[in-house]
């Protein structure tokens, strides 16, 4: 059912999964969605919870994370506007596999499992895009397992910085501004180490001239090609 204060279907045009859909299709999806404005640092759902809605991030940012039995946080990645999450539970009907929390004020649209599966059945292009996304996820997770199993902490950190640099966009001068840069604790959780070792390795890269702080929340990779070459030497 439509939420009484739902935005129009125009808000869904920025969702990558819906690219190419016509106005009528988007209107129908918008009417089926529940619209949820959330403030920063609010949980969307938690690991092992039983909900199966799929969420579409209209605005804001969220973090996909989980916690070990000992309480150690393991961060997977941050999602921005246009991305979706929660589809695994919708597809297989099982419990959630991660925690999701907002990083800033966000607007989410969500579809129930029933409505999401019906959408995949009536929109083959969306179903194909979903399968491509899941295939990409499997490939990324395979790469990450190999990194954690075979590479040392310095190389893992270098590879994470290279990923962040590419996501931020590499300039013609081969620089990249990572902003906002994740905290040392978040970087540590992504590469399975501790904050102190991340601090040491970032300091070493700074002394080599490959990194430079830009204000309080940004980090400049001064030569992305040199960072990539360093990884090749270490791997």
Short mmCIF file of C-alpha atoms in Angstrom, two decimals, residues 15-212:
data_model
loop_
_atom_site.label_atom_id
_atom_site.label_comp_id
_atom_site.label_asym_id
_atom_site.label_seq_id
_atom_site.Cartn_x
_atom_site.Cartn_y
_atom_site.Cartn_z
CA UNK A 15 18.00 4.00 -8.33
CA UNK A 16 20.46 2.07 -10.52
CA UNK A 17 18.38 -1.12 -10.42
CA UNK A 18 15.46 0.72 -12.07
CA UNK A 19 17.45 2.30 -14.89
CA UNK A 20 15.47 2.34 -18.13
CA UNK A 21 12.06 1.71 -16.58
CA UNK A 22 9.18 3.82 -17.87
CA UNK A 23 7.02 6.18 -15.84
CA UNK A 24 4.19 3.68 -15.46
CA UNK A 25 6.52 1.04 -14.03
CA UNK A 26 8.11 3.52 -11.64
CA UNK A 27 4.69 4.80 -10.56
CA UNK A 28 3.67 1.25 -9.68
CA UNK A 29 6.87 0.61 -7.71
CA UNK A 30 6.50 3.93 -5.87
CA UNK A 31 2.95 3.03 -4.89
CA UNK A 32 4.11 -0.33 -3.51
CA UNK A 33 6.99 1.21 -1.53
CA UNK A 34 7.05 2.25 2.09
CA UNK A 35 9.03 5.49 2.47
CA UNK A 36 11.26 5.85 5.52
CA UNK A 37 13.16 9.04 6.45
CA UNK A 38 15.84 8.17 9.01
CA UNK A 39 18.28 10.32 10.97
CA UNK A 40 22.01 9.58 11.17
CA UNK A 41 23.17 6.59 13.21
CA UNK A 42 19.82 4.82 13.13
CA UNK A 43 19.70 1.06 12.48
CA UNK A 44 17.86 -0.07 9.37
CA UNK A 45 18.01 -3.76 10.28
CA UNK A 46 20.31 -6.09 12.22
CA UNK A 47 22.00 -9.39 11.53
CA UNK A 48 19.80 -12.45 12.12
CA UNK A 49 16.61 -10.35 12.13
CA UNK A 50 13.72 -11.83 10.17
CA UNK A 51 12.60 -8.95 7.97
CA UNK A 52 12.80 -9.46 4.21
CA UNK A 53 12.11 -6.03 2.71
CA UNK A 54 14.43 -4.70 0.01
CA UNK A 55 15.66 -1.12 0.55
CA UNK A 56 16.44 1.53 -2.06
CA UNK A 57 18.62 4.41 -0.92
CA UNK A 58 17.11 7.60 -2.37
CA UNK A 59 19.39 9.96 -0.42
CA UNK A 60 21.97 9.74 2.35
CA UNK A 61 24.50 7.03 3.16
CA UNK A 62 24.40 3.72 5.03
CA UNK A 63 27.07 1.31 6.24
CA UNK A 64 26.89 -2.46 5.80
CA UNK A 65 28.60 -4.07 8.77
CA UNK A 66 28.48 -6.92 11.26
CA UNK A 67 30.06 -7.95 14.54
CA UNK A 68 32.08 -10.98 15.60
CA UNK A 69 31.17 -13.09 18.62
CA UNK A 70 33.71 -11.05 20.58
CA UNK A 71 32.08 -7.76 19.59
CA UNK A 72 34.62 -6.73 16.94
CA UNK A 73 33.09 -4.71 14.11
CA UNK A 74 33.67 -5.90 10.56
CA UNK A 75 32.68 -3.30 7.95
CA UNK A 76 31.91 -4.38 4.40
CA UNK A 77 31.19 -1.14 2.55
CA UNK A 78 29.23 2.10 2.56
CA UNK A 79 26.28 2.58 0.19
CA UNK A 80 25.27 5.90 -1.35
CA UNK A 81 22.23 7.24 -3.22
CA UNK A 82 20.98 5.01 -6.00
CA UNK A 83 22.03 1.71 -4.42
CA UNK A 84 19.90 -1.03 -2.91
CA UNK A 85 20.37 -3.63 -0.17
CA UNK A 86 18.47 -6.33 1.67
CA UNK A 87 17.86 -8.38 -1.48
CA UNK A 88 19.49 -11.59 -0.19
CA UNK A 89 16.83 -12.09 2.50
CA UNK A 90 14.11 -11.25 -0.03
CA UNK A 91 15.41 -13.84 -2.49
CA UNK A 92 15.98 -16.79 -0.15
CA UNK A 93 13.62 -15.94 2.72
CA UNK A 94 16.37 -16.41 5.31
CA UNK A 95 17.43 -14.11 8.16
CA UNK A 96 19.52 -11.00 7.55
CA UNK A 97 23.25 -11.62 7.14
CA UNK A 98 24.53 -8.14 8.15
CA UNK A 99 23.73 -5.01 10.13
CA UNK A 100 22.87 -1.78 8.30
CA UNK A 101 23.04 1.65 9.93
CA UNK A 102 22.59 5.13 8.48
CA UNK A 103 25.68 7.37 8.42
CA UNK A 104 23.69 10.55 7.78
CA UNK A 105 20.08 11.61 7.35
CA UNK A 106 18.68 9.30 4.69
CA UNK A 107 15.53 8.59 2.74
CA UNK A 108 14.81 4.93 2.08
CA UNK A 109 12.10 3.32 0.00
CA UNK A 110 11.39 -0.32 0.73
CA UNK A 111 9.50 -3.11 -1.00
CA UNK A 112 8.13 -6.16 0.76
CA UNK A 113 9.51 -9.51 -0.32
CA UNK A 114 6.25 -10.31 -2.09
CA UNK A 115 6.25 -7.06 -4.06
CA UNK A 116 9.96 -7.34 -4.88
CA UNK A 117 9.64 -10.87 -6.26
CA UNK A 118 6.62 -9.77 -8.28
CA UNK A 119 8.71 -6.89 -9.66
CA UNK A 120 11.44 -9.29 -10.79
CA UNK A 121 8.84 -11.49 -12.48
CA UNK A 122 7.25 -8.68 -14.49
CA UNK A 123 10.44 -6.70 -15.30
CA UNK A 124 13.07 -9.00 -16.91
CA UNK A 125 15.57 -6.13 -17.23
CA UNK A 126 15.47 -5.58 -13.47
CA UNK A 127 15.86 -9.33 -12.85
CA UNK A 128 18.89 -9.49 -15.17
CA UNK A 129 20.47 -6.46 -13.48
CA UNK A 130 19.88 -8.13 -10.12
CA UNK A 131 21.64 -11.31 -11.28
CA UNK A 132 24.56 -9.28 -12.62
CA UNK A 133 24.83 -7.49 -9.28
CA UNK A 134 24.85 -10.75 -7.33
CA UNK A 135 27.51 -12.18 -9.65
CA UNK A 136 29.63 -9.08 -9.03
CA UNK A 137 29.16 -9.52 -5.28
CA UNK A 138 30.40 -13.12 -5.43
CA UNK A 139 33.47 -12.01 -7.39
CA UNK A 140 34.25 -9.21 -4.93
CA UNK A 141 33.87 -11.53 -1.96
CA UNK A 142 36.15 -14.10 -3.63
CA UNK A 143 38.79 -11.42 -4.15
CA UNK A 144 38.44 -10.29 -0.54
CA UNK A 145 38.85 -13.84 0.81
CA UNK A 146 42.01 -14.23 -1.27
CA UNK A 147 43.37 -10.93 0.05
CA UNK A 148 42.71 -11.82 3.68
CA UNK A 149 44.15 -15.31 3.22
CA UNK A 150 47.31 -14.53 1.28
CA UNK A 151 48.34 -10.87 1.77
CA UNK A 152 49.89 -9.02 4.67
CA UNK A 153 48.30 -6.04 6.40
CA UNK A 154 50.28 -3.36 4.49
CA UNK A 155 49.23 -4.75 1.12
CA UNK A 156 45.62 -5.15 2.22
CA UNK A 157 45.55 -1.52 3.32
CA UNK A 158 47.15 -0.38 0.06
CA UNK A 159 44.52 -2.28 -1.93
CA UNK A 160 41.71 -0.78 0.13
CA UNK A 161 43.11 2.72 -0.46
CA UNK A 162 43.35 1.97 -4.18
CA UNK A 163 39.68 0.89 -4.21
CA UNK A 164 38.66 4.07 -2.41
CA UNK A 165 40.75 6.18 -4.79
CA UNK A 166 39.12 4.64 -7.86
CA UNK A 167 35.66 5.09 -6.36
CA UNK A 168 36.46 8.76 -5.66
CA UNK A 169 37.70 9.27 -9.22
CA UNK A 170 41.26 9.53 -10.50
CA UNK A 171 42.28 12.87 -12.00
CA UNK A 172 44.28 13.27 -15.24
CA UNK A 173 47.28 13.95 -12.96
CA UNK A 174 46.77 10.47 -11.38
CA UNK A 175 45.70 11.89 -8.02
CA UNK A 176 42.52 11.01 -6.10
CA UNK A 177 40.84 12.80 -3.21
CA UNK A 178 39.16 10.41 -0.78
CA UNK A 179 36.54 12.48 1.04
CA UNK A 180 35.28 11.80 3.57
CA UNK A 181 38.08 9.36 4.39
CA UNK A 182 37.04 6.43 6.62
CA UNK A 183 38.34 6.52 10.16
CA UNK A 184 41.32 4.37 11.08
CA UNK A 185 38.97 2.06 12.99
CA UNK A 186 36.73 1.59 9.96
CA UNK A 187 39.71 0.89 7.70
CA UNK A 188 40.98 -1.62 10.24
CA UNK A 189 37.64 -3.43 10.31
CA UNK A 190 37.60 -3.63 6.51
CA UNK A 191 41.01 -5.29 6.26
CA UNK A 192 40.83 -7.37 9.46
CA UNK A 193 43.50 -5.69 11.58
CA UNK A 194 43.70 -3.15 14.39
CA UNK A 195 43.55 0.63 14.36
CA UNK A 196 47.14 1.05 15.55
CA UNK A 197 48.55 -0.86 12.60
CA UNK A 198 46.45 1.16 10.15
CA UNK A 199 47.80 4.35 11.73
CA UNK A 200 51.38 3.12 11.33
CA UNK A 201 50.91 2.11 7.70
CA UNK A 202 49.20 5.37 6.76
CA UNK A 203 52.08 7.21 8.37
CA UNK A 204 54.55 5.21 6.30
CA UNK A 205 52.69 6.05 3.08
CA UNK A 206 52.61 9.71 4.06
CA UNK A 207 56.36 9.74 4.62
CA UNK A 208 56.84 8.16 1.18
CA UNK A 209 54.84 11.01 -0.32
CA UNK A 210 51.97 8.83 -1.59
CA UNK A 211 49.39 10.28 0.82
CA UNK A 212 48.67 13.79 2.06
#
